[in-house]
mmCIF file of C-alpha atoms in Angstrom:
data_model
loop_
_atom_site.group_PDB
_atom_site.id
_atom_site.type_symbol
_atom_site.label_atom_id
_atom_site.label_comp_id
_atom_site.label_asym_id
_atom_site.label_seq_id
_atom_site.Cartn_x
_atom_site.Cartn_y
_atom_site.Cartn_z
ATOM 1 C CA MET A 1 -40.711 -5.411 117.844
ATOM 2 C CA THR A 2 -37.462 -7.361 118.719
ATOM 3 C CA ASN A 3 -36.373 -7.808 114.828
ATOM 4 C CA TRP A 4 -34.103 -5.241 113.150
ATOM 5 C CA ASP A 5 -35.150 -6.428 109.933
ATOM 6 C CA ASP A 6 -38.330 -4.655 110.965
ATOM 7 C CA PHE A 7 -36.513 -1.187 111.498
ATOM 8 C CA ARG A 8 -34.559 -1.903 108.563
ATOM 9 C CA LEU A 9 -37.498 -2.082 106.671
ATOM 10 C CA VAL A 10 -39.348 1.037 107.892
ATOM 11 C CA LEU A 11 -36.239 2.869 107.388
ATOM 12 C CA ALA A 12 -35.989 1.485 103.589
ATOM 13 C CA LEU A 13 -39.684 2.693 102.787
ATOM 14 C CA ALA A 14 -39.786 5.675 104.730
ATOM 15 C CA ARG A 15 -36.798 7.080 102.906
ATOM 16 C CA THR A 16 -37.517 5.700 99.542
ATOM 17 C CA GLY A 17 -41.284 5.844 99.615
ATOM 18 C CA ALA A 18 -41.799 3.066 97.403
ATOM 19 C CA ILE A 19 -42.112 -1.023 97.771
ATOM 20 C CA ARG A 20 -39.898 -1.477 94.681
ATOM 21 C CA GLN A 21 -37.175 0.868 95.946
ATOM 22 C CA ALA A 22 -37.384 -0.012 99.506
ATOM 23 C CA GLY A 23 -36.711 -3.802 98.306
ATOM 24 C CA ALA A 24 -33.753 -2.579 96.181
ATOM 25 C CA ALA A 25 -32.106 -1.089 99.369
ATOM 26 C CA LEU A 26 -32.903 -3.936 101.157
ATOM 27 C CA GLY A 27 -31.505 -6.517 98.629
ATOM 28 C CA VAL A 28 -35.001 -8.273 98.495
ATOM 29 C CA ASN A 29 -37.630 -8.250 95.840
ATOM 30 C CA HIS A 30 -40.876 -5.993 96.100
ATOM 31 C CA ALA A 31 -42.952 -9.302 97.271
ATOM 32 C CA THR A 32 -40.999 -9.596 99.811
ATOM 33 C CA VAL A 33 -41.247 -6.044 101.159
ATOM 34 C CA SER A 34 -44.933 -6.103 100.510
ATOM 35 C CA ARG A 35 -45.294 -9.364 102.691
ATOM 36 C CA ARG A 36 -42.786 -8.072 105.780
ATOM 37 C CA LEU A 37 -45.278 -4.491 105.747
ATOM 38 C CA ALA A 38 -48.576 -6.296 105.959
ATOM 39 C CA ASP A 39 -46.969 -8.643 108.826
ATOM 40 C CA LEU A 40 -45.492 -5.865 110.535
ATOM 41 C CA THR A 41 -48.740 -3.998 110.171
ATOM 42 C CA ARG A 42 -50.675 -7.100 111.960
ATOM 43 C CA ARG A 43 -48.462 -7.042 114.799
ATOM 44 C CA MET A 44 -48.406 -3.486 115.529
ATOM 45 C CA GLY A 45 -52.321 -3.778 115.348
ATOM 46 C CA GLY A 46 -52.592 -0.691 112.753
ATOM 47 C CA ALA A 47 -51.120 0.892 109.602
ATOM 48 C CA VAL A 48 -47.349 1.793 109.896
ATOM 49 C CA PHE A 49 -47.699 3.533 106.599
ATOM 50 C CA GLU A 50 -50.276 4.782 104.127
ATOM 51 C CA ARG A 51 -49.904 5.999 100.596
ATOM 52 C CA ILE A 52 -50.278 9.759 99.697
ATOM 53 C CA SER A 53 -50.107 10.879 96.457
ATOM 54 C CA GLY A 54 -48.453 7.522 95.203
ATOM 55 C CA ARG A 55 -45.721 7.664 98.228
ATOM 56 C CA TYR A 56 -45.442 5.219 101.365
ATOM 57 C CA GLN A 57 -45.417 7.971 103.910
ATOM 58 C CA VAL A 58 -45.268 6.875 107.978
ATOM 59 C CA THR A 59 -48.605 6.761 110.206
ATOM 60 C CA ALA A 60 -48.770 8.075 113.633
ATOM 61 C CA VAL A 61 -48.878 4.259 114.531
ATOM 62 C CA GLY A 62 -45.244 3.949 112.432
ATOM 63 C CA ALA A 63 -43.710 7.452 113.624
ATOM 64 C CA PRO A 64 -42.224 5.977 116.925
ATOM 65 C CA VAL A 65 -40.887 2.818 114.876
ATOM 66 C CA LEU A 66 -38.900 5.007 112.472
ATOM 67 C CA GLU A 67 -37.595 7.454 115.165
ATOM 68 C CA ALA A 68 -36.262 4.242 116.930
ATOM 69 C CA ALA A 69 -34.806 2.884 113.751
ATOM 70 C CA ILE A 70 -33.223 6.519 113.005
ATOM 71 C CA ARG A 71 -31.715 5.800 116.325
ATOM 72 C CA MET A 72 -30.647 2.491 116.049
ATOM 73 C CA GLU A 73 -28.895 3.037 112.841
ATOM 74 C CA ALA A 74 -26.894 5.803 114.168
ATOM 75 C CA ALA A 75 -25.446 3.874 116.853
ATOM 76 C CA CYS A 76 -24.688 0.716 114.331
ATOM 77 C CA LEU A 77 -22.808 3.360 112.053
ATOM 78 C CA GLU A 78 -21.078 4.848 115.335
ATOM 79 C CA GLY A 79 -19.881 1.453 116.336
ATOM 80 C CA GLU A 80 -18.989 0.798 112.938
ATOM 81 C CA ARG A 81 -16.361 3.862 113.033
ATOM 82 C CA ARG A 82 -15.398 2.901 116.339
ATOM 83 C CA LEU A 83 -14.501 -0.548 115.707
ATOM 84 C CA ARG A 84 -12.165 0.888 112.078
ATOM 85 C CA ALA A 85 -10.645 3.458 114.206
ATOM 86 C CA VAL A 86 -9.213 1.013 116.868
ATOM 87 C CA SER A 87 -6.169 -0.185 114.989
ATOM 88 C CA PRO A 88 -3.234 1.633 116.797
ATOM 89 C CA ASP A 89 -0.990 0.673 113.537
ATOM 90 C CA MET A 90 -0.793 1.427 109.933
ATOM 91 C CA ALA A 91 -2.892 -0.852 108.690
ATOM 92 C CA GLY A 92 -6.628 -1.472 107.279
ATOM 93 C CA PRO A 93 -8.984 -0.001 105.211
ATOM 94 C CA VAL A 94 -8.843 4.003 104.302
ATOM 95 C CA THR A 95 -11.647 5.017 102.091
ATOM 96 C CA VAL A 96 -11.314 8.770 100.465
ATOM 97 C CA SER A 97 -13.974 10.498 98.115
ATOM 98 C CA LEU A 98 -12.666 13.052 96.034
ATOM 99 C CA PRO A 99 -13.190 14.832 92.601
ATOM 100 C CA ASP A 100 -11.949 12.925 89.878
ATOM 101 C CA ALA A 101 -9.963 16.188 88.508
ATOM 102 C CA ILE A 102 -8.174 16.517 92.137
ATOM 103 C CA ALA A 103 -7.315 13.014 91.912
ATOM 104 C CA ARG A 104 -5.952 13.091 88.210
ATOM 105 C CA VAL A 105 -4.453 16.411 88.150
ATOM 106 C CA VAL A 106 -2.901 16.573 91.664
ATOM 107 C CA LEU A 107 -2.852 13.513 93.817
ATOM 108 C CA LEU A 108 -2.518 10.777 91.686
ATOM 109 C CA GLU A 109 1.050 10.359 91.884
ATOM 110 C CA GLU A 110 1.273 10.925 95.451
ATOM 111 C CA LEU A 111 -1.475 8.275 96.353
ATOM 112 C CA THR A 112 0.001 5.805 94.396
ATOM 113 C CA ALA A 113 3.329 5.807 96.127
ATOM 114 C CA PHE A 114 1.641 5.833 99.410
ATOM 115 C CA ALA A 115 -0.146 2.662 98.428
ATOM 116 C CA GLN A 116 3.154 1.005 97.231
ATOM 117 C CA ALA A 117 4.859 2.100 100.606
ATOM 118 C CA ASN A 118 1.903 1.148 102.882
ATOM 119 C CA PRO A 119 1.016 -2.118 101.699
ATOM 120 C CA ASP A 120 -0.801 -3.061 104.935
ATOM 121 C CA ILE A 121 -3.176 -0.269 104.245
ATOM 122 C CA SER A 122 -6.147 -0.781 101.577
ATOM 123 C CA LEU A 123 -6.623 2.303 99.641
ATOM 124 C CA THR A 124 -9.722 3.197 97.958
ATOM 125 C CA LEU A 125 -10.518 5.979 95.960
ATOM 126 C CA LYS A 126 -14.138 7.024 95.352
ATOM 127 C CA CYS A 127 -13.873 9.768 92.507
ATOM 128 C CA SER A 128 -17.071 11.663 92.352
ATOM 129 C CA TYR A 129 -18.480 15.145 92.628
ATOM 130 C CA ALA A 130 -21.372 13.846 95.032
ATOM 131 C CA TYR A 131 -21.324 14.422 98.698
ATOM 132 C CA ALA A 132 -19.809 11.222 100.842
ATOM 133 C CA ASP A 133 -21.712 11.027 103.624
ATOM 134 C CA LEU A 134 -19.367 10.279 106.495
ATOM 135 C CA ASP A 135 -21.833 9.534 109.319
ATOM 136 C CA ARG A 136 -22.846 6.813 106.815
ATOM 137 C CA SER A 137 -19.370 5.806 106.299
ATOM 138 C CA ASP A 138 -19.841 6.678 102.824
ATOM 139 C CA ALA A 139 -16.128 7.238 103.127
ATOM 140 C CA ASP A 140 -13.412 7.930 105.871
ATOM 141 C CA ILE A 141 -11.786 11.205 104.222
ATOM 142 C CA VAL A 142 -13.416 13.568 101.874
ATOM 143 C CA ILE A 143 -11.743 16.346 99.688
ATOM 144 C CA ARG A 144 -14.319 18.856 98.676
ATOM 145 C CA GLY A 145 -14.806 22.175 97.600
ATOM 146 C CA ALA A 146 -17.366 23.324 99.877
ATOM 147 C CA SER A 147 -18.797 26.871 101.503
ATOM 148 C CA ALA A 148 -19.754 25.679 104.907
ATOM 149 C CA PRO A 149 -19.388 21.637 105.299
ATOM 150 C CA ASP A 150 -21.193 19.742 108.516
ATOM 151 C CA GLU A 151 -19.865 21.229 111.332
ATOM 152 C CA HIS A 152 -19.247 18.376 113.546
ATOM 153 C CA LEU A 153 -16.650 17.081 110.824
ATOM 154 C CA VAL A 154 -13.037 17.727 111.501
ATOM 155 C CA GLY A 155 -10.069 18.269 109.283
ATOM 156 C CA ARG A 156 -8.834 21.649 107.787
ATOM 157 C CA ARG A 157 -9.880 24.313 105.244
ATOM 158 C CA LEU A 158 -7.308 24.812 102.833
ATOM 159 C CA PHE A 159 -7.884 27.663 100.088
ATOM 160 C CA PRO A 160 -10.524 28.277 97.275
ATOM 161 C CA TYR A 161 -9.951 26.968 94.101
ATOM 162 C CA ALA A 162 -10.218 29.438 91.237
ATOM 163 C CA LEU A 163 -12.498 29.274 87.788
ATOM 164 C CA ALA A 164 -11.858 31.325 84.553
ATOM 165 C CA HIS A 165 -12.802 31.179 81.060
ATOM 166 C CA TYR A 166 -11.163 28.751 78.407
ATOM 167 C CA CYS A 167 -11.254 27.375 74.929
ATOM 168 C CA ALA A 168 -9.293 25.560 72.739
ATOM 169 C CA ARG A 169 -5.961 27.167 71.296
ATOM 170 C CA ASP A 170 -7.543 27.643 67.978
ATOM 171 C CA TYR A 171 -11.207 28.461 68.637
ATOM 172 C CA PHE A 172 -11.114 31.948 68.373
ATOM 173 C CA ASP A 173 -9.063 32.065 65.112
ATOM 174 C CA GLN A 174 -11.429 29.410 63.299
ATOM 175 C CA VAL A 175 -15.057 30.296 64.948
ATOM 176 C CA ALA A 176 -15.983 33.798 64.009
ATOM 177 C CA LEU A 177 -17.928 35.935 66.767
ATOM 178 C CA PRO A 178 -21.536 35.497 65.902
ATOM 179 C CA ASP A 179 -20.682 31.843 65.540
ATOM 180 C CA ARG A 180 -19.217 31.423 69.371
ATOM 181 C CA ARG A 181 -21.246 29.601 71.988
ATOM 182 C CA TRP A 182 -20.880 28.832 75.316
ATOM 183 C CA LEU A 183 -21.193 25.462 77.284
ATOM 184 C CA VAL A 184 -22.475 25.543 80.650
ATOM 185 C CA ARG A 185 -23.071 22.831 83.645
ATOM 186 C CA ARG A 186 -26.516 24.110 84.208
ATOM 187 C CA THR A 187 -28.783 27.557 83.101
ATOM 188 C CA PRO A 188 -29.612 29.985 83.541
ATOM 189 C CA ALA A 189 -25.526 31.164 83.641
ATOM 190 C CA GLN A 190 -25.557 34.548 84.889
ATOM 191 C CA TRP A 191 -21.880 34.680 84.979
ATOM 192 C CA ILE A 192 -21.868 35.003 81.178
ATOM 193 C CA GLU A 193 -22.683 38.517 81.429
ATOM 194 C CA ARG A 194 -19.660 39.532 83.105
ATOM 195 C CA SER A 195 -17.428 37.087 81.136
ATOM 196 C CA PRO A 196 -15.108 38.335 77.957
ATOM 197 C CA CYS A 197 -18.034 36.932 75.558
ATOM 198 C CA PRO A 198 -21.253 38.181 77.261
ATOM 199 C CA GLU A 199 -22.791 38.280 73.833
ATOM 200 C CA ALA A 200 -22.203 34.836 73.131
ATOM 201 C CA PRO A 201 -25.275 32.083 73.769
ATOM 202 C CA VAL A 202 -25.299 28.971 75.596
ATOM 203 C CA GLY A 203 -24.578 26.354 72.680
ATOM 204 C CA TYR A 204 -25.777 23.376 75.179
ATOM 205 C CA VAL A 205 -25.722 22.033 78.556
ATOM 206 C CA ILE A 206 -23.020 19.580 79.962
ATOM 207 C CA ASP A 207 -23.784 18.440 83.705
ATOM 208 C CA ASP A 208 -20.188 16.559 84.000
ATOM 209 C CA ILE A 209 -17.281 18.746 84.937
ATOM 210 C CA ASP A 210 -14.841 16.579 83.017
ATOM 211 C CA MET A 211 -16.630 16.318 79.906
ATOM 212 C CA LEU A 212 -17.131 19.997 79.910
ATOM 213 C CA HIS A 213 -13.383 20.612 79.488
ATOM 214 C CA GLU A 214 -13.033 17.803 77.344
ATOM 215 C CA ALA A 215 -15.958 19.612 75.137
ATOM 216 C CA ALA A 216 -13.998 22.949 75.095
ATOM 217 C CA ALA A 217 -10.571 21.234 74.604
ATOM 218 C CA ARG A 218 -11.977 19.899 71.357
ATOM 219 C CA GLY A 219 -13.243 23.376 69.966
ATOM 220 C CA GLN A 220 -17.048 22.842 70.833
ATOM 221 C CA GLY A 221 -17.305 26.112 72.830
ATOM 222 C CA MET A 222 -16.024 27.796 75.567
ATOM 223 C CA ILE A 223 -16.299 27.332 79.334
ATOM 224 C CA ARG A 224 -15.792 28.997 82.669
ATOM 225 C CA GLY A 225 -13.943 26.136 84.447
ATOM 226 C CA ALA A 226 -11.863 25.161 87.176
ATOM 227 C CA CYS A 227 -8.421 26.480 86.479
ATOM 228 C CA TYR A 228 -6.287 23.538 87.980
ATOM 229 C CA ILE A 229 -7.665 21.454 85.499
ATOM 230 C CA ALA A 230 -7.666 24.031 82.282
ATOM 231 C CA GLU A 231 -4.210 25.102 82.932
ATOM 232 C CA SER A 232 -3.265 21.570 82.751
ATOM 233 C CA ASP A 233 -4.865 20.618 79.704
ATOM 234 C CA GLU A 234 -2.373 21.872 76.721
ATOM 235 C CA ARG A 235 -5.083 22.118 74.233
ATOM 236 C CA LEU A 236 -6.728 25.168 76.492
ATOM 237 C CA ILE A 237 -5.997 28.662 76.840
ATOM 238 C CA ARG A 238 -7.215 31.133 79.130
ATOM 239 C CA ILE A 239 -9.673 33.258 77.099
ATOM 240 C CA PRO A 240 -8.449 37.017 76.797
ATOM 241 C CA GLY A 241 -9.995 39.275 79.456
ATOM 242 C CA SER A 242 -10.856 36.441 81.614
ATOM 243 C CA LYS A 243 -10.203 37.160 85.135
ATOM 244 C CA VAL A 244 -9.259 34.519 87.667
ATOM 245 C CA GLU A 245 -12.077 33.994 90.123
ATOM 246 C CA PRO A 246 -11.992 32.840 93.619
ATOM 247 C CA TRP A 247 -14.835 29.816 94.311
ATOM 248 C CA GLU A 248 -15.281 27.605 97.479
ATOM 249 C CA ASP A 249 -12.824 26.570 99.849
ATOM 250 C CA LEU A 250 -11.403 23.049 99.467
ATOM 251 C CA TRP A 251 -11.815 20.940 102.617
ATOM 252 C CA VAL A 252 -9.813 17.690 103.736
ATOM 253 C CA LEU A 253 -12.319 16.142 106.531
ATOM 254 C CA THR A 254 -13.000 13.076 108.553
ATOM 255 C CA HIS A 255 -15.347 12.086 110.991
ATOM 256 C CA PRO A 256 -14.582 12.647 114.612
ATOM 257 C CA ASP A 257 -14.671 9.254 115.153
ATOM 258 C CA LEU A 258 -11.799 8.662 112.954
ATOM 259 C CA ARG A 259 -9.600 11.317 113.526
ATOM 260 C CA ASP A 260 -6.800 9.567 115.590
ATOM 261 C CA ALA A 261 -6.618 6.754 113.501
ATOM 262 C CA PRO A 262 -2.729 6.666 112.569
ATOM 263 C CA ARG A 263 -3.929 5.463 108.904
ATOM 264 C CA ILE A 264 -6.465 7.901 108.440
ATOM 265 C CA LYS A 265 -3.926 10.766 109.915
ATOM 266 C CA ALA A 266 -1.309 9.602 107.457
ATOM 267 C CA VAL A 267 -3.497 9.740 104.312
ATOM 268 C CA MET A 268 -5.104 13.318 105.316
ATOM 269 C CA GLY A 269 -1.525 14.492 105.953
ATOM 270 C CA LEU A 270 -0.446 13.097 102.748
ATOM 271 C CA VAL A 271 -3.353 14.862 100.496
ATOM 272 C CA THR A 272 -3.041 18.149 102.863
ATOM 273 C CA GLU A 273 0.730 18.492 101.876
ATOM 274 C CA ALA A 274 0.178 17.518 98.034
ATOM 275 C CA LEU A 275 -2.767 20.161 97.772
ATOM 276 C CA MET A 276 -0.801 23.017 99.466
ATOM 277 C CA ARG A 277 1.998 22.506 96.960
ATOM 278 C CA SER A 278 -0.431 22.814 94.080
ATOM 279 C CA ARG A 279 -1.489 25.631 95.843
ATOM 280 C CA ALA A 280 -0.606 28.501 93.184
ATOM 281 C CA LEU A 281 -2.133 26.460 90.269
ATOM 282 C CA ILE A 282 -5.755 25.647 91.981
ATOM 283 C CA GLU A 283 -6.209 28.795 93.897
ATOM 284 C CA ARG A 284 -4.481 31.101 90.850
ATOM 285 C CA GLY A 285 -4.332 29.436 88.020
ATOM 286 C CA GLU A 286 -0.814 30.071 87.906
ATOM 287 C CA THR A 287 1.743 27.503 85.584
ATOM 288 C CA ASP A 288 5.024 27.522 83.607
ATOM 289 C CA ARG A 289 3.418 26.947 80.129
ATOM 290 C CA CYS A 290 3.423 29.587 77.800
ATOM 291 C CA ARG A 291 -0.368 30.406 76.440
ATOM 292 C CA GLY A 292 -0.962 30.552 72.935
#
């Protein structure tokens, strides 16, 4: 085998387990995947994949090809990272993966000012709570709450972000005790037993963090939410009796191959300093605003 497309095919099919999904990953249609797989099977002298319970799984014939493909992909990704890191000046792309709320509440103004002051840096923000794989170059820098990030990544652990219980300002006055409800990201939610309103049932589930806070702010129920989000919203109050609980540590991380690139160091320094300035809000939920 000398065709890189063969290795890409094996990787895609092994990861997706389906012809159509592999085609989508490769940017081709399912007929092309089927044709290439048939040609590869002929050249290998045996089945590279077999269908088990409706899913394509690599065979003993295909296993060495898959192993080689994984190594080749890793080498290509490493080469791409090293090429991105060689720029000696403050120029080039920087992609930051971070939670939407962190960007909106804490970092937006600082990152906007940085982009304006450094026009040669192409700054991209990927606002998502999903994990960005730095090994696969999904991003150059990640800002995440995590208990134990991948050990090979480099950066800085800052401090834990805090959680507490919140509701709309007039929720308690307008909603009788038997009618109060919790809004949660997932069930079961054992933390309700330790909350200020342990007798209140779950109203419904909202898996998006920002929508969860928005629903509470509109008076649709009570939540356990991130202090830095809720305390920045004048529509919300901390529920009487709620205790601030430290949660996961915030990390600012990059890949070792990128750590010495000037533009990467500059952005990491910027976001770290901005987060440290907001430590009281993020870690303890402390603000100057009065609560109703």
